[in-house]
Coordinates of C-alpha atoms in Angstrom, one line a residue:
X1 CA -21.9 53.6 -7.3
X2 CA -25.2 54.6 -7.3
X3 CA -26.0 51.3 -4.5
X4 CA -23.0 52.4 -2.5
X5 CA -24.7 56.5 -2.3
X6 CA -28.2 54.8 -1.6
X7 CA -27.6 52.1 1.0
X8 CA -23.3 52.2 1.7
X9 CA -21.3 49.3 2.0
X10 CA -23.7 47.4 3.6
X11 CA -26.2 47.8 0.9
X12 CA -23.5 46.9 -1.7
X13 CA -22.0 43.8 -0.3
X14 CA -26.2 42.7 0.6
X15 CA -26.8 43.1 -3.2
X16 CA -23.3 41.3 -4.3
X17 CA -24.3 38.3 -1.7
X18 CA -28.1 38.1 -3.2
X19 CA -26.6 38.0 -6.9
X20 CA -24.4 35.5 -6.2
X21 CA -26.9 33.1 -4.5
X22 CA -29.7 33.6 -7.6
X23 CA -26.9 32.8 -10.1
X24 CA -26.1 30.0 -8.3
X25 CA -29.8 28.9 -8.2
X26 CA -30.1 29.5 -12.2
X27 CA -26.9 27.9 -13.3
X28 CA -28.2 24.3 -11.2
X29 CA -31.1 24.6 -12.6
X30 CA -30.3 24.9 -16.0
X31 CA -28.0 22.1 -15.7
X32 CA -30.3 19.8 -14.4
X33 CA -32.5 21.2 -17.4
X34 CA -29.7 19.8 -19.9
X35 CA -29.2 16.7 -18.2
X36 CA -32.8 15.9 -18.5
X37 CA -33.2 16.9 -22.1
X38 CA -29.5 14.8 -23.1
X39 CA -31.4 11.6 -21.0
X40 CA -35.0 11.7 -22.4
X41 CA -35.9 10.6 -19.1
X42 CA -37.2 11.9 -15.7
X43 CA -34.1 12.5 -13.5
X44 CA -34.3 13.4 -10.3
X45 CA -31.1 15.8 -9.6
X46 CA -27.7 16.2 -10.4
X47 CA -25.2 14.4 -8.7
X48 CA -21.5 15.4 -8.7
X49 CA -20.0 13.2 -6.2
X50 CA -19.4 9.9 -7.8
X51 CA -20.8 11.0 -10.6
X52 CA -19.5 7.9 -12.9
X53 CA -21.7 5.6 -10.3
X54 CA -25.0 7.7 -9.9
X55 CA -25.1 9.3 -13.6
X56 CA -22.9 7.5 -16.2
X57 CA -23.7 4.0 -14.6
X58 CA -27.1 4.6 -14.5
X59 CA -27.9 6.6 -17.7
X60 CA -24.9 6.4 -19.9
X61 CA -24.4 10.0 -19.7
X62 CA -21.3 12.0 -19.9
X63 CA -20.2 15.5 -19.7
X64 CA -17.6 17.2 -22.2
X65 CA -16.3 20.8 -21.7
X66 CA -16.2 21.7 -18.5
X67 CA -14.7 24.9 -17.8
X68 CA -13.7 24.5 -14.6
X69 CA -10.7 22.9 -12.8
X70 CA -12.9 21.1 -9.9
X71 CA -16.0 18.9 -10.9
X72 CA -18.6 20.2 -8.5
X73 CA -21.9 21.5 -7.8
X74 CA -22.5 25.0 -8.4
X75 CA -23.4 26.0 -4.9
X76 CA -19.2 24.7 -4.1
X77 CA -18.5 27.4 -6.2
X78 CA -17.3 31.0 -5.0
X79 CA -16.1 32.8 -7.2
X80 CA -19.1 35.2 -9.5
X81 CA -16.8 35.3 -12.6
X82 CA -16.7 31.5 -12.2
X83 CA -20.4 31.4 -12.0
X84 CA -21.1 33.4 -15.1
X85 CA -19.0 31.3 -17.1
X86 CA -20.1 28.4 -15.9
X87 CA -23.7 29.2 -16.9
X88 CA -22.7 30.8 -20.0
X89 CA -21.1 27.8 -21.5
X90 CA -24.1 25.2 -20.8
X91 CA -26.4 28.3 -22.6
X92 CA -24.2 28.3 -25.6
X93 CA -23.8 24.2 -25.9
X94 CA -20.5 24.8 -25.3
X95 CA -20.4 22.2 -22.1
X96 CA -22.8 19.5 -22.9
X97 CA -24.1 15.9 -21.5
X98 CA -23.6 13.2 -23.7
X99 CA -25.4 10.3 -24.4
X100 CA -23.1 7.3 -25.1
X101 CA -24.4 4.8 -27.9
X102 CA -24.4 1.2 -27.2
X103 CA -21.3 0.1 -28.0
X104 CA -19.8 3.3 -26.0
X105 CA -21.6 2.2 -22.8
X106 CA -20.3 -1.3 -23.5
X107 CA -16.6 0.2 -24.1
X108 CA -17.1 2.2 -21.3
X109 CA -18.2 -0.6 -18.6
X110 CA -15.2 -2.5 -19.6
X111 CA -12.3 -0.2 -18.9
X112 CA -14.3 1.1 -15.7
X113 CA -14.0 -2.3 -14.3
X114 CA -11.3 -4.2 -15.8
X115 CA -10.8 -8.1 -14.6
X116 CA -7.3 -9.3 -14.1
X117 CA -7.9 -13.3 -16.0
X118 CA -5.1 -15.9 -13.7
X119 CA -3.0 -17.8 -15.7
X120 CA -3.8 -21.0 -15.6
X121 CA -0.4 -24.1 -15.8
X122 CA -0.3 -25.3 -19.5
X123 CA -0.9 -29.1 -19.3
X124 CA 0.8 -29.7 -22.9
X125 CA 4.2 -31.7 -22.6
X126 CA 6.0 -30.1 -25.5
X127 CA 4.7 -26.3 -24.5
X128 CA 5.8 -27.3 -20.7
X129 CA 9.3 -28.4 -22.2
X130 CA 9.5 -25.1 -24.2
X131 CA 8.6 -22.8 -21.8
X132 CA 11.4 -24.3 -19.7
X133 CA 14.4 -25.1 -21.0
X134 CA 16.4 -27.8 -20.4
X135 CA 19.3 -26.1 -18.2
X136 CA 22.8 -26.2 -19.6
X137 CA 25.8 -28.0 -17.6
X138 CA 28.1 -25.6 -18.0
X139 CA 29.7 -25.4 -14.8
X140 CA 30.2 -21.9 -12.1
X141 CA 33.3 -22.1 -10.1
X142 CA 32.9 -20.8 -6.8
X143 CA 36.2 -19.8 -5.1
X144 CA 36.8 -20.9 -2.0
X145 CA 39.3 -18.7 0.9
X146 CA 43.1 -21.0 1.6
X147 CA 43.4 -23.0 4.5
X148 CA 44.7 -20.9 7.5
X149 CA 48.2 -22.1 9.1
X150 CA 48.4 -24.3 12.3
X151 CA 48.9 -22.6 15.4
X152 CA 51.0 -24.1 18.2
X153 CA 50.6 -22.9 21.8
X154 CA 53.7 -23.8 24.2
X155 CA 52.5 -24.7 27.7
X156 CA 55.2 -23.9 30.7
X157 CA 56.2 -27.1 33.0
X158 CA 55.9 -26.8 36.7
X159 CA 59.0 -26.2 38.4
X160 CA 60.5 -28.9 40.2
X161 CA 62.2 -27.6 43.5
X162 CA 66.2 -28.4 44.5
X163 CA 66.3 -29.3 48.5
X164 CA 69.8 -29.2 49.7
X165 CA 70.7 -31.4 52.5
X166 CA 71.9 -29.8 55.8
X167 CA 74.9 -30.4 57.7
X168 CA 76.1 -30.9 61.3
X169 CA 78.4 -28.2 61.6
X170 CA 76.6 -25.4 59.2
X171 CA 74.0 -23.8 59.2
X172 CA 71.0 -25.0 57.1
X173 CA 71.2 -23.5 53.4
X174 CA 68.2 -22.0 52.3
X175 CA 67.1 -23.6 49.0
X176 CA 67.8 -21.9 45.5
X177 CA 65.3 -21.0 43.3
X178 CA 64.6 -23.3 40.6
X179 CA 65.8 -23.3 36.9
X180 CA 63.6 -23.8 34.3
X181 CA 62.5 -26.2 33.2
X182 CA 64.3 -27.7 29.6
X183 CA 61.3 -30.0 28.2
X184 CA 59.9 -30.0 25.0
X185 CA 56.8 -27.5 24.8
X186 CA 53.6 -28.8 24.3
X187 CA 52.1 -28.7 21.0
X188 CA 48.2 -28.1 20.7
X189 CA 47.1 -27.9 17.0
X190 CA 44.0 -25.2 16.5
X191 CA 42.9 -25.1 12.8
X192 CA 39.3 -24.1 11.6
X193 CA 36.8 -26.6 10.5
X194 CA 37.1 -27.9 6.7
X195 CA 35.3 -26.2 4.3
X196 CA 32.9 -28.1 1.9
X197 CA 33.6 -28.5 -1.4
X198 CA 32.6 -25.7 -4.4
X199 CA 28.8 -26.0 -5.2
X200 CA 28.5 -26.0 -9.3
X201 CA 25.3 -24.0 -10.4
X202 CA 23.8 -24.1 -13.6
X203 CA 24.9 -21.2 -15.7
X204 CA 21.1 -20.3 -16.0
X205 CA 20.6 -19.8 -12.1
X206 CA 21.2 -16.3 -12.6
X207 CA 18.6 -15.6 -15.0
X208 CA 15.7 -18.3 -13.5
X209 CA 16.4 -16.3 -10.3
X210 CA 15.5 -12.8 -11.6
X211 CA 12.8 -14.3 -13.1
X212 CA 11.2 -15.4 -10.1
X213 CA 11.8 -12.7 -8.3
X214 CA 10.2 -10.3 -10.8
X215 CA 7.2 -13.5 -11.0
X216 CA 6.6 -13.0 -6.8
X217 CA 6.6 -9.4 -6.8
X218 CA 3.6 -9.2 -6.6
X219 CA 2.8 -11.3 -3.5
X220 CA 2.5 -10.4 -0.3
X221 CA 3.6 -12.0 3.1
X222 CA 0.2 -13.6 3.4
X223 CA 0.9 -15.3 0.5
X224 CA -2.3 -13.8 -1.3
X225 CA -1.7 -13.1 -4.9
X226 CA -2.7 -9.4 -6.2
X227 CA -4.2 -9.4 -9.0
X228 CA -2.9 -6.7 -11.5
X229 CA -5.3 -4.7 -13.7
X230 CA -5.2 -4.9 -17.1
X231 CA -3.4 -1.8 -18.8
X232 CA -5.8 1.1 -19.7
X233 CA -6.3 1.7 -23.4
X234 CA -5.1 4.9 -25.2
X235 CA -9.4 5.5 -26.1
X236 CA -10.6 5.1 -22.2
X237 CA -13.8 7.4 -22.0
X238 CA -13.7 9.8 -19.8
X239 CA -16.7 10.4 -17.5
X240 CA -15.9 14.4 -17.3
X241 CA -13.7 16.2 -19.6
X242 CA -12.6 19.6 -20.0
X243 CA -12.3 21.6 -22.9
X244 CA -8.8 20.3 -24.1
X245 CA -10.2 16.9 -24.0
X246 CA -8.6 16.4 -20.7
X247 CA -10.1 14.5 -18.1
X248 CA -10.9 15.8 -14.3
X249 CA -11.0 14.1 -11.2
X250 CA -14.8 13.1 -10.3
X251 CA -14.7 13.8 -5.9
X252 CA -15.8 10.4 -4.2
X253 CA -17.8 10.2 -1.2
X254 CA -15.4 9.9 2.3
X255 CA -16.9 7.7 5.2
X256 CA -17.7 9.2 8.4
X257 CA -15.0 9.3 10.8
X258 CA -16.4 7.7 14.4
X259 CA -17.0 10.2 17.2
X260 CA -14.4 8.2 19.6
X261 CA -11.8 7.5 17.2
X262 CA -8.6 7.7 19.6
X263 CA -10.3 7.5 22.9
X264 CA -8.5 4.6 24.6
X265 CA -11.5 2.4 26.6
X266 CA -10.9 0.8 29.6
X267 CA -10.8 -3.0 30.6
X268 CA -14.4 -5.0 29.6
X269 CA -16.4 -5.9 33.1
X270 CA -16.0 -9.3 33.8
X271 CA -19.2 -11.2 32.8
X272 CA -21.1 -12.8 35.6
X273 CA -21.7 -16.8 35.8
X274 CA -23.9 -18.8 33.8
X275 CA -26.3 -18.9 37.2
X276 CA -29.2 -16.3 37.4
X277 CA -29.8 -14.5 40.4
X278 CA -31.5 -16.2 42.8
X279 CA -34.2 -14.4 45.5
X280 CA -33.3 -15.0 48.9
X281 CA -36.7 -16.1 49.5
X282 CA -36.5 -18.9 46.9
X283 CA -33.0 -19.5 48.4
X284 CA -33.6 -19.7 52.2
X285 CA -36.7 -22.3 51.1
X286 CA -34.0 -24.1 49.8
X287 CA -31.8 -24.5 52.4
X288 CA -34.3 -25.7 54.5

């Protein structure tokens, strides 16, 4: 209030911006402070971004307690209230670096990078045999649709035409139109091609089926085989926890996105010939 009679609102939100940028300034400082004391060693600053590959890899170091819900530096943070309790928790011990033993850091490096062993073909006859079963020969019917019924197409006859013969003393009769005709209609059989016989399968085609399905998964169209991490253990070690012992998400480092990502080029210039440029000089000389 007193700020605010003194200097007005400019004066107060001057002092609020000033506050915030020293606590900043102490609260990075002091971390660095712990961080040196937790790795008896000369470290050169705190790293937040992959802090599991700059910090934990490096010194075996990691922190429990953190207060907040984003793992960052304390200049990334805006908030003042956040600030004070940020710096009041590493000043209390209630946030602290930890130092993991040997067996830890072995622990540790092992469920960071786990290695996905291949199976390798069992050359033992008996285990072969085992692990596949002989099929049974119990047979699957597969039904098969009736035969369809013949058709028979009739095909008409042409007509053959009646000429009457004229007479001397009458006129010429016109001719009558023909009858039709009374043969027997042409039969054309039309039935569908014979079906094969029904396949018998091995009552175990079902299952053998699933199971190779379920075995290729996890292939893809190349043909390249992924290899699938071993599951994580219930006692992985965290690299940053909070104070319920629950872990937080360390921010990695993004690449750089290329200035002319998008921009279509145009057509390459088409290279010139394996022969140098000649001086007209030397070429004329040449000639001659």
């Amino acid at each position: 209030m007193e700020v605010y009679l003194v200097a007005g609102l400019q004066g107060v939100v001057s002092n609020y911006v000033e506050e915030v940028l020293e606590l900043k300034k102490q609260t990075a400082a002091l971390i660095l402070c712990k961080l040196n004391e937790t790795a008896k060693t000369k470290v050169a600053r705190m790293i937040y971004t992959n802090f599991d590959s700059t910090i934990t890899a490096k010194y075996g170091i990691i922190v429990e307690g953190w207060p907040l819900t984003d793992f960052c530096c304390p200049s990334d943070v805006g908030s003042h209230n956040e600030l004070l309790i940020l710096s009041r928790v590493f000043e209390t011990g209630t946030t602290r670096f930890h130092l993991l033993s040997s067996e830890e850091f072995k622990r540790w490096k092992e469920e960071r990078l786990p290695v996905a062993t291949p199976v390798r073909p069992s050359t033992d006859p008996a285990q072969s045999q085992s692990d596949n079963p002989t099929p049974s020969t119990v047979p699957v019917h597969v039904d098969t649709p009736p035969p369809t019924s013949t058709v028979i197409f009739s095909l008409p006859q042409p007509p053959t035409p009646a000429l009457s013969v004229p007479s001397t003393t009458q006129c010429p009769s016109l001719p009558e139109p023909p009858e039709p005709a009374s043969s027997p209609p042409l039969s054309m059989p039309f039935a569908p091609p014979p079906l094969p016989p029904p396949t018998l399968l091995p009552a175990h085609y079902a299952t053998q089926h699933s199971l190779l399905v379920l075995s290729l998964g996890g292939e893809d169209h190349a043909g390249n085989k992924q290899k699938h991490a071993t599951p994580i253990s219930a006692m992985f070690i965290n690299t940053v926890t909070m104070e319920n012992g629950l872990g937080i998400t360390i921010p990695m480092k993004t690449c750089k996105v290329r200035s002319d990502k998008g921009i279509k080029h145009g057509p390459r210039r088409p290279q010139s010939g394996g022969r140098e440029n000649v001086p007209i000089e030397a070429a004329n000389s040449l000639q001659t």
